[in-house]
Amino acid sequence: MKKNSRLLQLKQRLRPRWVKTLRQLVSSRLKLGRVTRRFGLKPVNGNPLKAIKTSDTLFILGSGGSINTLTEDDWQRIRAADSIGFNFWPLHDHIPTLYVTEVYGVPAGHEAVYQCYFDLMANRAEDYQATPILIKDGERVTHEELTQYVGNFPANLRPNISLAWDWEIPGRDEASFIHKLKTWEKYGLITNEHVPLVRKNASIAYLILMGLRAGYRDIVLCGVDLNNNAYFYQLSEETLRQKGRQIPRYPESNASTTHITEAPAATTLPISRVLDIINRELLQPRHIRLWVAQQSSKLYPMLPCYFGH
């Protein structure tokens, strides 16, 4: 046992962790390239918002129930600027500037949710024909799973699709995350469009960092409630069904008063802490303002309220 331990320590000294990470990054990029060529997708882009940016304000559209309480005046301001919708956002009528989804293997019990998603994309294919679509998390799954995921999209949407080359910022506690964040920033890994997009724990952090890389001055989080698991589409289920949009049924309970990304865990930081650190260490020094759309979000008053400010 001791001999094996010494061999492992020697191996780690001879081959530092960064070598393993570099090999994984190269392998991931090659996989994305193969799938891109197979389906004729848009090229992999380290700054996907840059070419479609039309405003200095970016609205990130989450799925929290507060989406249903936005007023028509609020929506006029959203429609006048750039916006990102993600995951099951196509259940909503608003067509965002960029739509982001994440690929994953289908765990037991989630088969119906997986099928529901692709039924939804088939239902909205005509509406999203001119909308860029970004698929993230490709390095987390096998080549076969990624190929299957892209292949399930309607054929007329595939020319809009690009695969994101992205990577997780390490750090299980605040101190280590801040240290890694500063190190990555020092070497240009946060803003350089020739390196992978970066993420931490949840899609919302990933999208904020994407907005930072694209040069937005104001980033507004809509429907990022975090104090419950009620999604806007669950609260307007009958209306959406009348439009032919099937509502996903998750096997786990959504009754919790805390969103899953906010629940404390031994291996991850609550997303509110991640956002606070990103705001303090990256956005504020660049005079980029991070907002929450409404006061009902758990992120208020840590983040100022945009509508009505």
Tab-separated table of N, CA and C in Angstrom, residues 9-97:
chain	number	residue	atom	x	y	z
A	9	GLN	N	2.627	9.571	-5.673
A	9	GLN	CA	3.224	10.865	-5.379
A	9	GLN	C	4.326	11.208	-6.377
A	10	LEU	N	5.115	10.214	-6.748
A	10	LEU	CA	6.175	10.432	-7.728
A	10	LEU	C	5.574	10.792	-9.088
A	11	LYS	N	4.528	10.105	-9.458
A	11	LYS	CA	3.865	10.360	-10.733
A	11	LYS	C	3.317	11.781	-10.774
A	12	GLN	N	2.723	12.238	-9.648
A	12	GLN	CA	2.172	13.578	-9.596
A	12	GLN	C	3.253	14.638	-9.695
A	13	ARG	N	4.438	14.357	-9.124
A	13	ARG	CA	5.541	15.314	-9.228
A	13	ARG	C	6.085	15.378	-10.645
A	14	LEU	N	6.165	14.229	-11.294
A	14	LEU	CA	6.699	14.176	-12.653
A	14	LEU	C	5.702	14.712	-13.679
A	15	ARG	N	4.413	14.522	-13.400
A	15	ARG	CA	3.385	15.012	-14.323
A	15	ARG	C	2.419	15.889	-13.539
A	16	PRO	N	2.678	17.182	-13.453
A	16	PRO	CA	1.835	18.083	-12.666
A	16	PRO	C	0.384	18.070	-13.152
A	17	ARG	N	-0.496	18.583	-12.301
A	17	ARG	CA	-1.927	18.569	-12.622
A	17	ARG	C	-2.232	19.347	-13.897
A	18	TRP	N	-1.467	20.432	-14.153
A	18	TRP	CA	-1.772	21.243	-15.323
A	18	TRP	C	-1.561	20.462	-16.614
A	19	VAL	N	-0.661	19.476	-16.584
A	19	VAL	CA	-0.445	18.650	-17.775
A	19	VAL	C	-1.696	17.823	-18.071
A	20	LYS	N	-2.272	17.229	-17.013
A	20	LYS	CA	-3.505	16.456	-17.176
A	20	LYS	C	-4.633	17.345	-17.672
A	21	THR	N	-4.748	18.539	-17.107
A	21	THR	CA	-5.799	19.472	-17.516
A	21	THR	C	-5.644	19.870	-18.977
A	22	LEU	N	-4.399	20.144	-19.389
A	22	LEU	CA	-4.152	20.525	-20.778
A	22	LEU	C	-4.547	19.403	-21.725
A	23	ARG	N	-4.205	18.165	-21.365
A	23	ARG	CA	-4.583	17.028	-22.206
A	23	ARG	C	-6.095	16.915	-22.317
A	24	GLN	N	-6.800	17.148	-21.201
A	24	GLN	CA	-8.259	17.073	-21.221
A	24	GLN	C	-8.852	18.185	-22.090
A	25	LEU	N	-8.267	19.369	-22.014
A	25	LEU	CA	-8.754	20.484	-22.825
A	25	LEU	C	-8.582	20.207	-24.311
A	26	VAL	N	-7.427	19.695	-24.673
A	26	VAL	CA	-7.173	19.384	-26.085
A	26	VAL	C	-8.115	18.285	-26.557
A	27	SER	N	-8.291	17.239	-25.733
A	27	SER	CA	-9.195	16.145	-26.093
A	27	SER	C	-10.625	16.647	-26.262
A	28	SER	N	-11.044	17.532	-25.355
A	28	SER	CA	-12.386	18.107	-25.433
A	28	SER	C	-12.560	18.910	-26.717
A	29	ARG	N	-11.562	19.732	-27.046
A	29	ARG	CA	-11.654	20.568	-28.255
A	29	ARG	C	-11.713	19.720	-29.505
A	30	LEU	N	-10.964	18.646	-29.550
A	30	LEU	CA	-10.997	17.760	-30.710
A	30	LEU	C	-12.356	17.092	-30.855
A	31	LYS	N	-12.947	16.699	-29.732
A	31	LYS	CA	-14.286	16.081	-29.758
A	31	LYS	C	-15.324	17.059	-30.298
A	32	LEU	N	-15.269	18.310	-29.811
A	32	LEU	CA	-16.212	19.317	-30.295
A	32	LEU	C	-16.051	19.536	-31.797
A	33	GLY	N	-14.801	19.529	-32.255
A	33	GLY	CA	-14.539	19.718	-33.676
A	33	GLY	C	-15.112	18.591	-34.522
A	34	ARG	N	-14.988	17.356	-34.047
A	34	ARG	CA	-15.518	16.221	-34.810
A	34	ARG	C	-17.040	16.297	-34.938
A	35	VAL	N	-17.712	16.619	-33.842
A	35	VAL	CA	-19.176	16.706	-33.875
A	35	VAL	C	-19.613	17.905	-34.714
A	36	THR	N	-18.880	19.009	-34.623
A	36	THR	CA	-19.203	20.196	-35.426
A	36	THR	C	-19.141	19.874	-36.909
A	37	ARG	N	-18.097	19.187	-37.329
A	37	ARG	CA	-17.959	18.845	-38.744
A	37	ARG	C	-19.020	17.843	-39.177
A	38	ARG	N	-19.340	16.895	-38.324
A	38	ARG	CA	-20.316	15.869	-38.696
A	38	ARG	C	-21.679	16.475	-39.007
A	39	PHE	N	-22.114	17.460	-38.215
A	39	PHE	CA	-23.459	18.012	-38.385
A	39	PHE	C	-23.461	19.362	-39.113
A	40	GLY	N	-22.292	19.859	-39.513
A	40	GLY	CA	-22.239	21.140	-40.199
A	40	GLY	C	-22.649	22.299	-39.308
A	41	LEU	N	-22.208	22.267	-38.038
A	41	LEU	CA	-22.580	23.307	-37.085
A	41	LEU	C	-21.725	24.560	-37.292
A	42	LYS	N	-22.114	25.647	-36.627
A	42	LYS	CA	-21.301	26.857	-36.637
A	42	LYS	C	-19.981	26.581	-35.919
A	43	PRO	N	-18.910	27.263	-36.291
A	43	PRO	CA	-17.608	27.006	-35.656
A	43	PRO	C	-17.641	27.261	-34.154
A	44	VAL	N	-16.815	26.530	-33.423
A	44	VAL	CA	-16.662	26.754	-31.988
A	44	VAL	C	-16.099	28.157	-31.776
A	45	ASN	N	-16.706	28.908	-30.855
A	45	ASN	CA	-16.375	30.320	-30.684
A	45	ASN	C	-16.196	30.617	-29.204
A	46	GLY	N	-15.067	31.209	-28.848
A	46	GLY	CA	-14.801	31.535	-27.456
A	46	GLY	C	-15.468	32.804	-26.968
A	47	ASN	N	-16.176	33.498	-27.853
A	47	ASN	CA	-16.896	34.719	-27.473
A	47	ASN	C	-18.195	34.776	-28.275
A	48	PRO	N	-19.142	33.879	-27.993
A	48	PRO	CA	-20.317	33.724	-28.855
A	48	PRO	C	-21.252	34.926	-28.900
A	49	LEU	N	-21.181	35.819	-27.910
A	49	LEU	CA	-22.054	36.988	-27.911
A	49	LEU	C	-21.480	38.153	-28.718
A	50	LYS	N	-20.194	38.124	-28.986
A	50	LYS	CA	-19.535	39.274	-29.600
A	50	LYS	C	-20.161	39.649	-30.947
A	51	ALA	N	-20.411	38.672	-31.788
A	51	ALA	CA	-20.894	38.958	-33.144
A	51	ALA	C	-22.360	39.381	-33.174
A	52	ILE	N	-23.115	39.087	-32.113
A	52	ILE	CA	-24.545	39.403	-32.119
A	52	ILE	C	-24.892	40.498	-31.114
A	53	LYS	N	-23.903	41.071	-30.460
A	53	LYS	CA	-24.118	42.101	-29.441
A	53	LYS	C	-24.643	43.379	-30.092
A	54	THR	N	-25.774	43.889	-29.582
A	54	THR	CA	-26.366	45.108	-30.131
A	54	THR	C	-26.592	46.175	-29.065
A	55	SER	N	-26.322	45.868	-27.799
A	55	SER	CA	-26.604	46.811	-26.722
A	55	SER	C	-25.538	46.683	-25.647
A	56	ASP	N	-25.556	47.598	-24.690
A	56	ASP	CA	-24.636	47.521	-23.557
A	56	ASP	C	-25.260	46.807	-22.364
A	57	THR	N	-26.541	46.442	-22.485
A	57	THR	CA	-27.257	45.760	-21.414
A	57	THR	C	-27.613	44.351	-21.855
A	58	LEU	N	-27.368	43.395	-20.979
A	58	LEU	CA	-27.693	41.996	-21.249
A	58	LEU	C	-28.657	41.499	-20.181
A	59	PHE	N	-29.802	40.981	-20.614
A	59	PHE	CA	-30.761	40.361	-19.710
A	59	PHE	C	-30.580	38.842	-19.766
A	60	ILE	N	-30.339	38.230	-18.617
A	60	ILE	CA	-30.224	36.780	-18.519
A	60	ILE	C	-31.549	36.265	-17.969
A	61	LEU	N	-32.208	35.409	-18.742
A	61	LEU	CA	-33.583	35.006	-18.459
A	61	LEU	C	-33.614	33.619	-17.823
A	62	GLY	N	-33.775	33.586	-16.503
A	62	GLY	CA	-33.909	32.326	-15.793
A	62	GLY	C	-35.344	31.826	-15.828
A	63	SER	N	-35.578	30.727	-15.153
A	63	SER	CA	-36.894	30.081	-15.205
A	63	SER	C	-37.696	30.235	-13.925
A	64	GLY	N	-37.267	31.100	-13.005
A	64	GLY	CA	-38.000	31.293	-11.763
A	64	GLY	C	-39.395	31.844	-11.980
A	65	GLY	N	-40.255	31.615	-11.014
A	65	GLY	CA	-41.644	32.026	-11.134
A	65	GLY	C	-41.837	33.515	-11.285
A	66	SER	N	-40.867	34.330	-10.839
A	66	SER	CA	-41.009	35.777	-10.939
A	66	SER	C	-41.027	36.266	-12.386
A	67	ILE	N	-40.625	35.423	-13.331
A	67	ILE	CA	-40.736	35.785	-14.750
A	67	ILE	C	-42.177	36.168	-15.078
A	68	ASN	N	-43.141	35.476	-14.469
A	68	ASN	CA	-44.552	35.732	-14.765
A	68	ASN	C	-45.050	37.057	-14.198
A	69	THR	N	-44.262	37.705	-13.349
A	69	THR	CA	-44.700	38.970	-12.750
A	69	THR	C	-44.059	40.185	-13.418
A	70	LEU	N	-43.218	39.965	-14.427
A	70	LEU	CA	-42.657	41.097	-15.170
A	70	LEU	C	-43.777	41.812	-15.926
A	71	THR	N	-43.735	43.127	-15.933
A	71	THR	CA	-44.781	43.917	-16.582
A	71	THR	C	-44.475	44.106	-18.064
A	72	GLU	N	-45.442	44.619	-18.808
A	72	GLU	CA	-45.224	44.896	-20.227
A	72	GLU	C	-44.132	45.947	-20.406
A	73	ASP	N	-44.068	46.923	-19.505
A	73	ASP	CA	-42.980	47.908	-19.577
A	73	ASP	C	-41.619	47.225	-19.393
A	74	ASP	N	-41.560	46.257	-18.474
A	74	ASP	CA	-40.319	45.501	-18.278
A	74	ASP	C	-39.935	44.771	-19.559
A	75	TRP	N	-40.911	44.128	-20.187
A	75	TRP	CA	-40.623	43.361	-21.398
A	75	TRP	C	-40.211	44.261	-22.559
A	76	GLN	N	-40.741	45.459	-22.596
A	76	GLN	CA	-40.304	46.390	-23.637
A	76	GLN	C	-38.829	46.716	-23.480
A	77	ARG	N	-38.372	46.866	-22.247
A	77	ARG	CA	-36.961	47.150	-22.009
A	77	ARG	C	-36.100	45.921	-22.324
A	78	ILE	N	-36.616	44.737	-22.034
A	78	ILE	CA	-35.882	43.507	-22.359
A	78	ILE	C	-35.768	43.342	-23.865
A	79	ARG	N	-36.880	43.583	-24.574
A	79	ARG	CA	-36.862	43.428	-26.032
A	79	ARG	C	-35.980	44.466	-26.717
A	80	ALA	N	-35.739	45.595	-26.059
A	80	ALA	CA	-34.913	46.652	-26.644
A	80	ALA	C	-33.419	46.393	-26.460
A	81	ALA	N	-33.074	45.361	-25.714
A	81	ALA	CA	-31.666	45.039	-25.452
A	81	ALA	C	-31.401	43.585	-25.815
A	82	ASP	N	-30.196	43.112	-25.534
A	82	ASP	CA	-29.845	41.714	-25.780
A	82	ASP	C	-30.298	40.849	-24.603
A	83	SER	N	-30.585	39.580	-24.898
A	83	SER	CA	-31.019	38.672	-23.836
A	83	SER	C	-30.553	37.261	-24.131
A	84	ILE	N	-30.402	36.483	-23.060
A	84	ILE	CA	-30.058	35.061	-23.168
A	84	ILE	C	-31.132	34.257	-22.433
A	85	GLY	N	-31.702	33.279	-23.102
A	85	GLY	CA	-32.565	32.305	-22.455
A	85	GLY	C	-31.826	30.988	-22.366
A	86	PHE	N	-32.101	30.186	-21.342
A	86	PHE	CA	-31.390	28.919	-21.255
A	86	PHE	C	-32.299	27.788	-20.766
A	87	ASN	N	-31.863	26.558	-21.111
A	87	ASN	CA	-32.554	25.318	-20.751
A	87	ASN	C	-33.999	25.317	-21.263
A	88	PHE	N	-35.017	25.298	-20.399
A	88	PHE	CA	-36.400	25.214	-20.867
A	88	PHE	C	-37.005	26.572	-21.186
A	89	TRP	N	-36.173	27.578	-21.452
A	89	TRP	CA	-36.710	28.893	-21.775
A	89	TRP	C	-37.655	28.881	-22.984
A	90	PRO	N	-37.452	28.062	-24.025
A	90	PRO	CA	-38.367	28.097	-25.174
A	90	PRO	C	-39.835	27.832	-24.830
A	91	LEU	N	-40.138	27.452	-23.590
A	91	LEU	CA	-41.537	27.391	-23.185
A	91	LEU	C	-42.161	28.786	-23.149
A	92	HIS	N	-41.328	29.816	-23.005
A	92	HIS	CA	-41.805	31.194	-22.968
A	92	HIS	C	-41.932	31.758	-24.383
A	93	ASP	N	-42.814	32.745	-24.554
A	93	ASP	CA	-43.024	33.338	-25.878
A	93	ASP	C	-41.839	34.173	-26.353
A	94	HIS	N	-41.120	34.811	-25.435
A	94	HIS	CA	-40.042	35.720	-25.833
A	94	HIS	C	-38.892	34.952	-26.479
A	95	ILE	N	-38.461	35.408	-27.658
A	95	ILE	CA	-37.324	34.803	-28.353
A	95	ILE	C	-36.074	35.594	-27.986
A	96	PRO	N	-35.101	34.987	-27.295
A	96	PRO	CA	-33.915	35.725	-26.861
A	96	PRO	C	-32.915	35.941	-27.998
A	97	THR	N	-31.943	36.788	-27.736
A	97	THR	CA	-30.869	37.036	-28.704
A	97	THR	C	-30.014	35.783	-28.889
